[in-house]
Short mmCIF file of N, CA and C in Angstrom, two decimals:
data_model
loop_
_atom_site.label_atom_id
_atom_site.label_comp_id
_atom_site.label_asym_id
_atom_site.label_seq_id
_atom_site.Cartn_x
_atom_site.Cartn_y
_atom_site.Cartn_z
N MET A 626 169.64 -290.56 0.68
CA MET A 626 169.12 -291.32 1.80
C MET A 626 167.77 -291.87 1.40
N THR A 627 167.55 -293.14 1.59
CA THR A 627 166.27 -293.75 1.25
C THR A 627 165.82 -294.66 2.36
N GLY A 628 164.52 -294.93 2.39
CA GLY A 628 163.98 -295.93 3.30
C GLY A 628 163.84 -295.52 4.74
N THR A 629 164.06 -294.27 5.06
CA THR A 629 163.89 -293.84 6.45
C THR A 629 162.83 -292.76 6.51
N GLY A 630 161.87 -292.95 7.39
CA GLY A 630 160.84 -291.95 7.57
C GLY A 630 161.27 -290.90 8.58
N ARG A 631 160.62 -289.78 8.57
CA ARG A 631 160.85 -288.73 9.55
C ARG A 631 159.55 -288.56 10.31
N ALA A 632 159.61 -287.87 11.43
CA ALA A 632 158.40 -287.61 12.20
C ALA A 632 157.35 -286.99 11.27
N GLY A 633 156.16 -287.54 11.28
CA GLY A 633 155.08 -287.01 10.46
C GLY A 633 155.08 -287.52 9.03
N THR A 634 155.99 -288.46 8.68
CA THR A 634 156.02 -289.00 7.33
C THR A 634 156.14 -290.52 7.38
N ALA A 635 155.74 -291.16 6.30
CA ALA A 635 155.97 -292.60 6.13
C ALA A 635 157.36 -292.76 5.53
N ALA A 636 157.87 -293.97 5.46
CA ALA A 636 159.16 -294.21 4.83
C ALA A 636 159.04 -293.99 3.32
N PRO A 637 160.03 -293.33 2.71
CA PRO A 637 160.01 -293.13 1.26
C PRO A 637 160.07 -294.47 0.53
N ILE A 638 159.55 -294.49 -0.69
CA ILE A 638 159.64 -295.72 -1.49
C ILE A 638 161.11 -296.02 -1.74
N ALA A 639 161.42 -297.27 -1.91
CA ALA A 639 162.81 -297.71 -1.99
C ALA A 639 163.29 -297.83 -3.43
N VAL A 640 164.59 -297.70 -3.59
CA VAL A 640 165.23 -297.98 -4.87
C VAL A 640 164.90 -299.44 -5.22
N GLY A 641 164.51 -299.67 -6.48
CA GLY A 641 164.11 -300.99 -6.94
C GLY A 641 162.60 -301.19 -6.94
N ASP A 642 161.86 -300.31 -6.27
CA ASP A 642 160.40 -300.38 -6.26
C ASP A 642 159.82 -299.77 -7.53
N GLN A 643 158.61 -300.23 -7.88
CA GLN A 643 157.85 -299.59 -8.95
C GLN A 643 157.43 -298.21 -8.45
N ALA A 644 157.67 -297.19 -9.24
CA ALA A 644 157.27 -295.83 -8.85
C ALA A 644 155.76 -295.72 -8.90
N PRO A 645 155.13 -295.19 -7.86
CA PRO A 645 153.68 -295.00 -7.90
C PRO A 645 153.28 -294.08 -9.05
N ASP A 646 152.28 -294.50 -9.81
CA ASP A 646 151.79 -293.68 -10.90
C ASP A 646 151.02 -292.50 -10.33
N PHE A 647 150.88 -291.46 -11.12
CA PHE A 647 150.09 -290.30 -10.71
C PHE A 647 149.57 -289.60 -11.95
N SER A 648 148.58 -288.78 -11.74
CA SER A 648 148.03 -287.91 -12.76
C SER A 648 147.84 -286.55 -12.11
N LEU A 649 148.67 -285.58 -12.50
CA LEU A 649 148.65 -284.25 -11.90
C LEU A 649 148.59 -283.19 -12.98
N LYS A 650 148.04 -282.04 -12.65
CA LYS A 650 148.01 -280.89 -13.56
C LYS A 650 149.31 -280.11 -13.41
N ASP A 651 149.81 -279.62 -14.56
CA ASP A 651 151.01 -278.79 -14.49
C ASP A 651 150.64 -277.32 -14.40
N ASN A 652 151.64 -276.46 -14.40
CA ASN A 652 151.44 -275.03 -14.24
C ASN A 652 150.69 -274.38 -15.40
N HIS A 653 150.42 -275.15 -16.46
CA HIS A 653 149.61 -274.65 -17.58
C HIS A 653 148.26 -275.36 -17.66
N GLY A 654 147.96 -276.18 -16.66
CA GLY A 654 146.68 -276.89 -16.62
C GLY A 654 146.66 -278.18 -17.41
N ARG A 655 147.80 -278.60 -17.96
CA ARG A 655 147.89 -279.86 -18.71
C ARG A 655 148.02 -281.03 -17.74
N THR A 656 147.41 -282.15 -18.10
CA THR A 656 147.52 -283.37 -17.31
C THR A 656 148.83 -284.08 -17.64
N VAL A 657 149.57 -284.45 -16.60
CA VAL A 657 150.82 -285.19 -16.76
C VAL A 657 150.70 -286.47 -15.94
N ARG A 658 150.99 -287.60 -16.59
CA ARG A 658 150.95 -288.91 -15.92
C ARG A 658 152.32 -289.55 -15.99
N LEU A 659 152.77 -290.11 -14.90
CA LEU A 659 154.06 -290.80 -14.91
C LEU A 659 154.06 -291.94 -15.91
N ALA A 660 152.97 -292.69 -15.99
CA ALA A 660 152.89 -293.85 -16.89
C ALA A 660 153.14 -293.46 -18.34
N ASP A 661 152.88 -292.22 -18.69
CA ASP A 661 153.05 -291.79 -20.07
C ASP A 661 154.52 -291.75 -20.50
N PHE A 662 155.44 -291.83 -19.54
CA PHE A 662 156.87 -291.80 -19.86
C PHE A 662 157.46 -293.20 -19.98
N ARG A 663 156.64 -294.23 -19.73
CA ARG A 663 157.12 -295.60 -19.86
C ARG A 663 157.16 -296.00 -21.32
N GLY A 664 158.19 -296.74 -21.68
CA GLY A 664 158.35 -297.16 -23.06
C GLY A 664 157.55 -298.41 -23.39
N ALA A 665 157.52 -298.75 -24.67
CA ALA A 665 156.79 -299.93 -25.14
C ALA A 665 157.33 -301.20 -24.49
N ALA A 666 158.64 -301.24 -24.20
CA ALA A 666 159.23 -302.41 -23.56
C ALA A 666 158.67 -302.63 -22.15
N ALA A 667 158.14 -301.58 -21.58
CA ALA A 667 157.56 -301.68 -20.24
C ALA A 667 156.09 -302.02 -20.29
N GLY A 668 155.59 -302.33 -21.48
CA GLY A 668 154.18 -302.69 -21.61
C GLY A 668 153.30 -301.50 -21.92
N HIS A 669 153.90 -300.34 -22.16
CA HIS A 669 153.13 -299.16 -22.52
C HIS A 669 153.08 -299.09 -24.04
N ASP A 670 151.89 -299.24 -24.60
CA ASP A 670 151.77 -299.32 -26.05
C ASP A 670 151.40 -298.01 -26.71
N GLY A 671 151.27 -296.95 -25.92
CA GLY A 671 150.93 -295.66 -26.49
C GLY A 671 149.45 -295.51 -26.78
N GLY A 672 148.65 -296.53 -26.49
CA GLY A 672 147.21 -296.43 -26.70
C GLY A 672 146.57 -295.57 -25.64
N ASP A 673 145.27 -295.37 -25.75
CA ASP A 673 144.63 -294.49 -24.79
C ASP A 673 143.79 -295.24 -23.77
N GLU A 674 143.90 -296.55 -23.72
CA GLU A 674 143.15 -297.28 -22.70
C GLU A 674 143.91 -297.25 -21.39
N GLY A 675 143.20 -297.10 -20.30
CA GLY A 675 143.81 -297.16 -18.98
C GLY A 675 144.76 -296.03 -18.67
N GLY A 676 144.53 -294.84 -19.22
CA GLY A 676 145.36 -293.70 -18.87
C GLY A 676 146.68 -293.66 -19.59
N GLY A 677 146.75 -294.20 -20.79
CA GLY A 677 147.99 -294.21 -21.55
C GLY A 677 148.27 -292.87 -22.20
N ALA A 678 149.22 -292.88 -23.12
CA ALA A 678 149.68 -291.65 -23.74
C ALA A 678 148.56 -290.93 -24.48
N GLY A 679 147.54 -291.64 -24.93
CA GLY A 679 146.46 -290.99 -25.64
C GLY A 679 145.68 -290.04 -24.75
N ASP A 680 145.79 -290.21 -23.43
CA ASP A 680 145.09 -289.33 -22.50
C ASP A 680 145.94 -288.16 -22.06
N SER A 681 147.23 -288.20 -22.34
CA SER A 681 148.15 -287.17 -21.87
C SER A 681 148.00 -285.91 -22.70
N ASP A 682 148.33 -284.80 -22.09
CA ASP A 682 148.34 -283.53 -22.80
C ASP A 682 149.73 -283.18 -23.31
N LEU A 683 150.71 -284.09 -23.14
CA LEU A 683 152.08 -283.87 -23.60
C LEU A 683 152.38 -284.78 -24.78
N ASP A 684 153.27 -284.33 -25.68
CA ASP A 684 153.74 -285.18 -26.78
C ASP A 684 154.84 -286.07 -26.23
N LEU A 685 154.68 -287.40 -26.35
CA LEU A 685 155.63 -288.32 -25.75
C LEU A 685 156.17 -289.31 -26.76
N ASP A 686 157.35 -289.80 -26.48
CA ASP A 686 158.07 -290.77 -27.30
C ASP A 686 157.67 -292.17 -26.87
N LEU A 687 157.37 -293.07 -27.84
CA LEU A 687 156.97 -294.43 -27.50
C LEU A 687 158.10 -295.24 -26.87
N ASP A 688 159.35 -294.80 -27.03
CA ASP A 688 160.48 -295.49 -26.39
C ASP A 688 160.53 -295.17 -24.90
N GLY A 689 159.79 -294.19 -24.48
CA GLY A 689 159.77 -293.79 -23.09
C GLY A 689 160.94 -292.89 -22.73
N LYS A 690 160.90 -292.42 -21.51
CA LYS A 690 161.95 -291.54 -21.00
C LYS A 690 162.21 -291.88 -19.54
N ASN A 691 163.45 -291.67 -19.13
CA ASN A 691 163.76 -291.68 -17.71
C ASN A 691 163.15 -290.40 -17.14
N VAL A 692 162.75 -290.44 -15.89
CA VAL A 692 162.14 -289.29 -15.25
C VAL A 692 162.93 -288.92 -14.00
N VAL A 693 163.24 -287.64 -13.88
CA VAL A 693 163.78 -287.10 -12.63
C VAL A 693 162.60 -286.40 -11.96
N LEU A 694 162.10 -287.02 -10.90
CA LEU A 694 160.92 -286.52 -10.19
C LEU A 694 161.38 -285.81 -8.93
N VAL A 695 161.21 -284.50 -8.90
CA VAL A 695 161.71 -283.66 -7.82
C VAL A 695 160.54 -283.09 -7.03
N PHE A 696 160.42 -283.49 -5.77
CA PHE A 696 159.41 -282.92 -4.87
C PHE A 696 160.07 -281.78 -4.10
N TYR A 697 159.33 -280.68 -3.95
CA TYR A 697 159.84 -279.54 -3.18
C TYR A 697 158.69 -278.99 -2.34
N PRO A 698 159.00 -278.37 -1.20
CA PRO A 698 157.93 -277.95 -0.28
C PRO A 698 156.99 -276.88 -0.85
N PHE A 699 157.51 -275.71 -1.22
CA PHE A 699 156.65 -274.61 -1.62
C PHE A 699 157.32 -273.71 -2.65
N ALA A 700 156.52 -273.18 -3.57
CA ALA A 700 156.99 -272.14 -4.47
C ALA A 700 157.29 -270.87 -3.66
N PHE A 701 158.08 -270.02 -4.22
CA PHE A 701 158.40 -268.70 -3.65
C PHE A 701 159.14 -268.77 -2.32
N THR A 702 159.86 -269.85 -2.08
CA THR A 702 160.71 -269.92 -0.90
C THR A 702 162.16 -270.01 -1.37
N GLY A 703 163.07 -269.54 -0.56
CA GLY A 703 164.47 -269.38 -0.96
C GLY A 703 165.15 -270.65 -1.43
N VAL A 704 165.10 -271.71 -0.62
CA VAL A 704 165.80 -272.94 -0.98
C VAL A 704 165.14 -273.56 -2.22
N CYS A 705 163.82 -273.57 -2.28
CA CYS A 705 163.12 -274.15 -3.43
C CYS A 705 163.46 -273.39 -4.71
N ALA A 706 163.40 -272.07 -4.66
CA ALA A 706 163.73 -271.27 -5.84
C ALA A 706 165.17 -271.52 -6.26
N GLY A 707 166.07 -271.67 -5.31
CA GLY A 707 167.47 -271.94 -5.63
C GLY A 707 167.65 -273.29 -6.29
N GLU A 708 167.01 -274.33 -5.74
CA GLU A 708 167.12 -275.67 -6.33
C GLU A 708 166.52 -275.71 -7.74
N LEU A 709 165.32 -275.16 -7.90
CA LEU A 709 164.66 -275.21 -9.20
C LEU A 709 165.38 -274.33 -10.22
N GLY A 710 165.98 -273.23 -9.74
CA GLY A 710 166.78 -272.39 -10.62
C GLY A 710 168.03 -273.11 -11.10
N ALA A 711 168.66 -273.89 -10.23
CA ALA A 711 169.84 -274.68 -10.63
C ALA A 711 169.45 -275.71 -11.68
N LEU A 712 168.28 -276.33 -11.54
CA LEU A 712 167.79 -277.27 -12.55
C LEU A 712 167.55 -276.54 -13.87
N ARG A 713 166.97 -275.36 -13.79
CA ARG A 713 166.73 -274.54 -15.00
C ARG A 713 168.05 -274.26 -15.71
N ASP A 714 169.07 -273.92 -14.94
CA ASP A 714 170.36 -273.56 -15.52
C ASP A 714 171.08 -274.75 -16.14
N ALA A 715 170.72 -275.96 -15.74
CA ALA A 715 171.33 -277.18 -16.28
C ALA A 715 170.30 -278.00 -17.07
N LEU A 716 169.28 -277.34 -17.60
CA LEU A 716 168.13 -278.02 -18.19
C LEU A 716 168.46 -279.06 -19.26
N PRO A 717 169.43 -278.86 -20.15
CA PRO A 717 169.69 -279.89 -21.16
C PRO A 717 170.06 -281.26 -20.58
N ALA A 718 170.55 -281.30 -19.36
CA ALA A 718 170.86 -282.59 -18.72
C ALA A 718 169.60 -283.29 -18.24
N PHE A 719 168.50 -282.54 -18.10
CA PHE A 719 167.29 -283.09 -17.47
C PHE A 719 166.07 -283.10 -18.37
N VAL A 720 166.11 -282.41 -19.48
CA VAL A 720 165.01 -282.43 -20.45
C VAL A 720 165.65 -282.63 -21.82
N ASN A 721 165.57 -283.87 -22.32
CA ASN A 721 166.19 -284.21 -23.59
C ASN A 721 165.50 -285.47 -24.14
N ASP A 722 166.08 -286.09 -25.14
CA ASP A 722 165.47 -287.27 -25.76
C ASP A 722 165.34 -288.44 -24.81
N ASP A 723 166.18 -288.50 -23.78
CA ASP A 723 166.21 -289.63 -22.86
C ASP A 723 165.57 -289.35 -21.50
N THR A 724 165.41 -288.08 -21.14
CA THR A 724 165.05 -287.73 -19.77
C THR A 724 164.01 -286.62 -19.74
N GLN A 725 163.11 -286.70 -18.74
CA GLN A 725 162.14 -285.64 -18.49
C GLN A 725 162.20 -285.26 -17.02
N LEU A 726 162.33 -284.00 -16.75
CA LEU A 726 162.29 -283.45 -15.40
C LEU A 726 160.86 -283.08 -15.06
N LEU A 727 160.38 -283.52 -13.91
CA LEU A 727 159.06 -283.14 -13.39
C LEU A 727 159.26 -282.68 -11.94
N ALA A 728 158.77 -281.49 -11.62
CA ALA A 728 158.88 -280.96 -10.26
C ALA A 728 157.49 -280.88 -9.65
N VAL A 729 157.35 -281.32 -8.41
CA VAL A 729 156.03 -281.45 -7.76
C VAL A 729 156.02 -280.72 -6.42
N SER A 730 154.97 -279.92 -6.19
CA SER A 730 154.73 -279.34 -4.87
C SER A 730 153.23 -279.38 -4.59
N THR A 731 152.85 -279.03 -3.39
CA THR A 731 151.44 -279.01 -3.02
C THR A 731 150.79 -277.64 -3.29
N ASP A 732 151.49 -276.78 -4.03
CA ASP A 732 150.93 -275.49 -4.42
C ASP A 732 149.87 -275.68 -5.50
N SER A 733 148.98 -274.70 -5.66
CA SER A 733 147.97 -274.76 -6.71
C SER A 733 148.61 -274.49 -8.07
N ILE A 734 147.92 -274.89 -9.15
CA ILE A 734 148.47 -274.66 -10.49
C ILE A 734 148.63 -273.16 -10.76
N HIS A 735 147.78 -272.34 -10.17
CA HIS A 735 147.85 -270.89 -10.39
C HIS A 735 149.11 -270.31 -9.75
N THR A 736 149.42 -270.77 -8.55
CA THR A 736 150.65 -270.35 -7.88
C THR A 736 151.85 -270.80 -8.69
N LEU A 737 151.82 -272.05 -9.17
CA LEU A 737 152.94 -272.59 -9.92
C LEU A 737 153.14 -271.85 -11.25
N ARG A 738 152.06 -271.42 -11.88
CA ARG A 738 152.18 -270.68 -13.14
C ARG A 738 152.95 -269.37 -12.92
N ILE A 739 152.57 -268.62 -11.89
CA ILE A 739 153.24 -267.35 -11.60
C ILE A 739 154.69 -267.59 -11.17
N PHE A 740 154.92 -268.61 -10.34
CA PHE A 740 156.27 -268.95 -9.89
C PHE A 740 157.16 -269.30 -11.09
N ALA A 741 156.66 -270.12 -12.01
CA ALA A 741 157.44 -270.51 -13.20
C ALA A 741 157.76 -269.29 -14.05
N GLU A 742 156.79 -268.42 -14.24
CA GLU A 742 157.03 -267.20 -15.03
C GLU A 742 158.07 -266.32 -14.36
N GLN A 743 157.95 -266.12 -13.07
CA GLN A 743 158.87 -265.25 -12.32
C GLN A 743 160.29 -265.81 -12.33
N GLU A 744 160.44 -267.13 -12.21
CA GLU A 744 161.75 -267.76 -12.11
C GLU A 744 162.31 -268.24 -13.45
N GLY A 745 161.51 -268.12 -14.53
CA GLY A 745 161.96 -268.57 -15.84
C GLY A 745 162.10 -270.08 -15.95
N LEU A 746 161.18 -270.81 -15.30
CA LEU A 746 161.22 -272.27 -15.29
C LEU A 746 160.44 -272.81 -16.49
N GLU A 747 161.10 -273.56 -17.35
CA GLU A 747 160.50 -274.02 -18.60
C GLU A 747 160.23 -275.51 -18.59
N TYR A 748 160.14 -276.12 -17.45
CA TYR A 748 159.81 -277.54 -17.34
C TYR A 748 158.54 -277.65 -16.50
N PRO A 749 157.84 -278.78 -16.56
CA PRO A 749 156.56 -278.89 -15.86
C PRO A 749 156.69 -278.81 -14.34
N LEU A 750 155.91 -277.91 -13.76
CA LEU A 750 155.73 -277.84 -12.31
C LEU A 750 154.35 -278.44 -12.04
N LEU A 751 154.31 -279.55 -11.33
CA LEU A 751 153.07 -280.28 -11.12
C LEU A 751 152.47 -279.96 -9.77
N SER A 752 151.15 -279.84 -9.74
CA SER A 752 150.42 -279.49 -8.54
C SER A 752 149.84 -280.73 -7.86
N ASP A 753 150.32 -280.98 -6.65
CA ASP A 753 149.81 -282.06 -5.78
C ASP A 753 148.86 -281.44 -4.75
N PHE A 754 148.10 -280.46 -5.24
CA PHE A 754 147.24 -279.64 -4.35
C PHE A 754 146.02 -280.40 -3.85
N TRP A 755 145.33 -281.09 -4.78
CA TRP A 755 144.10 -281.77 -4.35
C TRP A 755 143.91 -283.08 -5.10
N PRO A 756 143.63 -284.18 -4.42
CA PRO A 756 143.62 -284.29 -2.96
C PRO A 756 145.00 -283.93 -2.39
N HIS A 757 145.00 -283.10 -1.40
CA HIS A 757 146.22 -282.46 -0.89
C HIS A 757 147.29 -283.47 -0.53
N GLY A 758 148.41 -283.43 -1.26
CA GLY A 758 149.56 -284.26 -0.96
C GLY A 758 149.42 -285.73 -1.30
N GLN A 759 148.44 -286.12 -2.08
CA GLN A 759 148.21 -287.53 -2.39
C GLN A 759 149.43 -288.19 -3.03
N THR A 760 150.04 -287.52 -4.00
CA THR A 760 151.20 -288.09 -4.68
C THR A 760 152.41 -288.09 -3.75
N SER A 761 152.61 -287.03 -3.00
CA SER A 761 153.71 -286.98 -2.03
C SER A 761 153.57 -288.10 -1.01
N ARG A 762 152.36 -288.37 -0.57
CA ARG A 762 152.12 -289.48 0.37
C ARG A 762 152.47 -290.82 -0.28
N ALA A 763 152.09 -291.00 -1.55
CA ALA A 763 152.37 -292.25 -2.24
C ALA A 763 153.87 -292.52 -2.32
N TYR A 764 154.67 -291.46 -2.38
CA TYR A 764 156.13 -291.60 -2.41
C TYR A 764 156.74 -291.60 -1.01
N GLY A 765 155.91 -291.45 0.03
CA GLY A 765 156.38 -291.52 1.40
C GLY A 765 157.15 -290.31 1.87
N ILE A 766 156.86 -289.15 1.28
CA ILE A 766 157.62 -287.96 1.66
C ILE A 766 156.74 -286.77 2.06
N PHE A 767 155.46 -287.01 2.33
CA PHE A 767 154.58 -285.92 2.75
C PHE A 767 154.74 -285.70 4.24
N ASP A 768 155.03 -284.48 4.63
CA ASP A 768 155.15 -284.12 6.04
C ASP A 768 153.77 -283.70 6.53
N GLU A 769 153.13 -284.59 7.29
CA GLU A 769 151.76 -284.34 7.76
C GLU A 769 151.68 -283.13 8.68
N ASP A 770 152.73 -282.88 9.44
CA ASP A 770 152.73 -281.75 10.37
C ASP A 770 152.83 -280.41 9.65
N LYS A 771 153.57 -280.37 8.57
CA LYS A 771 153.78 -279.12 7.83
C LYS A 771 152.84 -278.96 6.64
N GLY A 772 152.24 -280.08 6.18
CA GLY A 772 151.31 -280.02 5.06
C GLY A 772 151.98 -279.87 3.71
N CYS A 773 153.21 -280.37 3.58
CA CYS A 773 153.94 -280.25 2.31
C CYS A 773 154.88 -281.44 2.13
N ALA A 774 155.45 -281.52 0.95
CA ALA A 774 156.42 -282.57 0.65
C ALA A 774 157.78 -282.19 1.22
N LEU A 775 158.53 -283.21 1.62
CA LEU A 775 159.94 -283.02 1.93
C LEU A 775 160.68 -282.85 0.60
N ARG A 776 161.97 -282.59 0.66
CA ARG A 776 162.79 -282.47 -0.54
C ARG A 776 163.21 -283.85 -1.01
N GLY A 777 162.35 -284.51 -1.76
CA GLY A 777 162.63 -285.85 -2.26
C GLY A 777 162.84 -285.84 -3.76
N THR A 778 163.84 -286.57 -4.21
CA THR A 778 164.09 -286.73 -5.64
C THR A 778 164.18 -288.21 -5.95
N PHE A 779 163.51 -288.62 -7.03
CA PHE A 779 163.48 -290.01 -7.46
C PHE A 779 163.85 -290.05 -8.94
N VAL A 780 164.88 -290.82 -9.28
CA VAL A 780 165.23 -291.06 -10.67
C VAL A 780 164.56 -292.37 -11.05
N ILE A 781 163.68 -292.29 -12.04
CA ILE A 781 162.82 -293.41 -12.45
C ILE A 781 163.18 -293.79 -13.88
N ASP A 782 163.42 -295.07 -14.11
CA ASP A 782 163.80 -295.50 -15.47
C ASP A 782 162.58 -295.64 -16.37
N ARG A 783 162.81 -295.98 -17.62
CA ARG A 783 161.76 -296.08 -18.64
C ARG A 783 160.72 -297.15 -18.33
N THR A 784 161.05 -298.09 -17.45
CA THR A 784 160.10 -299.13 -17.10
C THR A 784 159.30 -298.78 -15.84
N GLY A 785 159.60 -297.62 -15.25
CA GLY A 785 158.86 -297.17 -14.07
C GLY A 785 159.47 -297.61 -12.75
N ILE A 786 160.72 -298.07 -12.76
CA ILE A 786 161.39 -298.52 -11.54
C ILE A 786 162.24 -297.39 -10.99
N VAL A 787 162.17 -297.18 -9.66
CA VAL A 787 163.01 -296.19 -9.01
C VAL A 787 164.44 -296.73 -8.99
N ARG A 788 165.36 -295.99 -9.58
CA ARG A 788 166.75 -296.42 -9.66
C ARG A 788 167.68 -295.65 -8.72
N TRP A 789 167.22 -294.52 -8.21
CA TRP A 789 168.02 -293.71 -7.29
C TRP A 789 167.07 -292.76 -6.58
N SER A 790 167.38 -292.43 -5.33
CA SER A 790 166.56 -291.44 -4.63
C SER A 790 167.36 -290.78 -3.53
N VAL A 791 166.90 -289.62 -3.15
CA VAL A 791 167.43 -288.90 -2.00
C VAL A 791 166.27 -288.14 -1.38
N VAL A 792 166.24 -288.09 -0.05
CA VAL A 792 165.22 -287.32 0.66
C VAL A 792 165.94 -286.48 1.71
N ASN A 793 165.74 -285.17 1.61
CA ASN A 793 166.34 -284.24 2.56
C ASN A 793 165.25 -283.57 3.38
N ALA A 794 165.63 -283.08 4.54
CA ALA A 794 164.72 -282.32 5.38
C ALA A 794 164.37 -280.99 4.69
N LEU A 795 163.35 -280.33 5.17
CA LEU A 795 162.86 -279.11 4.54
C LEU A 795 163.95 -278.05 4.30
N PRO A 796 164.83 -277.77 5.24
CA PRO A 796 165.79 -276.69 4.99
C PRO A 796 167.03 -277.09 4.18
N ASP A 797 167.18 -278.37 3.86
CA ASP A 797 168.42 -278.87 3.26
C ASP A 797 168.32 -279.05 1.75
N ALA A 798 169.06 -278.22 1.01
CA ALA A 798 169.08 -278.32 -0.45
C ALA A 798 169.76 -279.61 -0.88
N ARG A 799 169.38 -280.08 -2.09
CA ARG A 799 169.97 -281.29 -2.66
C ARG A 799 171.12 -280.93 -3.60
N ASP A 800 171.98 -281.91 -3.86
CA ASP A 800 173.13 -281.74 -4.74
C ASP A 800 172.75 -282.16 -6.16
N LEU A 801 172.68 -281.21 -7.05
CA LEU A 801 172.29 -281.44 -8.44
C LEU A 801 173.22 -282.44 -9.14
N ASP A 802 174.49 -282.44 -8.80
CA ASP A 802 175.44 -283.36 -9.43
C ASP A 802 175.07 -284.82 -9.16
N GLN A 803 174.42 -285.09 -8.04
CA GLN A 803 173.99 -286.46 -7.75
C GLN A 803 172.96 -286.93 -8.77
N TYR A 804 172.07 -286.06 -9.22
CA TYR A 804 171.07 -286.43 -10.22
C TYR A 804 171.75 -286.82 -11.53
N VAL A 805 172.75 -286.01 -11.92
CA VAL A 805 173.46 -286.25 -13.17
C VAL A 805 174.16 -287.62 -13.11
N LYS A 806 174.80 -287.92 -12.00
CA LYS A 806 175.48 -289.22 -11.84
C LYS A 806 174.47 -290.37 -11.88
N ALA A 807 173.32 -290.19 -11.25
CA ALA A 807 172.30 -291.25 -11.24
C ALA A 807 171.77 -291.49 -12.65
N LEU A 808 171.56 -290.44 -13.41
CA LEU A 808 171.09 -290.60 -14.79
C LEU A 808 172.15 -291.28 -15.66
N ALA A 809 173.40 -290.93 -15.45
CA ALA A 809 174.49 -291.51 -16.25
C ALA A 809 174.60 -293.02 -16.00
N ALA A 810 174.19 -293.46 -14.83
CA ALA A 810 174.27 -294.89 -14.49
C ALA A 810 173.15 -295.72 -15.12
N LEU A 811 172.14 -295.07 -15.67
CA LEU A 811 171.02 -295.83 -16.28
C LEU A 811 171.39 -296.41 -17.62
#
């Protein structure tokens, strides 16, 4: 479901839109930028001017990667742990030469570090803690009443365009198979 807002949220960004860039710390304190996953064909030259790959704390491919950007409300909650665990169990589909999985919540990096260790999560958990929910708001999925992101997933191609998305209410888990189908269509 895309393009519909819920009470306390703006409308999510639409398929076909440029994905809003962000710079967030992961559960190990490394800076991760969406722009760093864009390929040279998208105008990303790998240089370090303007927040390019030279500023990133991750090793990146100049051809770029598709990104599966998964927003979830909170660490240490049942549905979130279940969804992120399912991604962990299918990790080769989401972290490979063509694709990078990034999961975002409004938890602090310290909370995310312990959560990742406890759940055995080996992909970046990004903290949208401060300014609180700024990236979630940019994607139109921050629930102002609850102070957290809704369950939004955005499949973003190497040029930074949103190619598929789904936004579910807080209690509703997402279907992992939908992500795989969206990636296969790229």
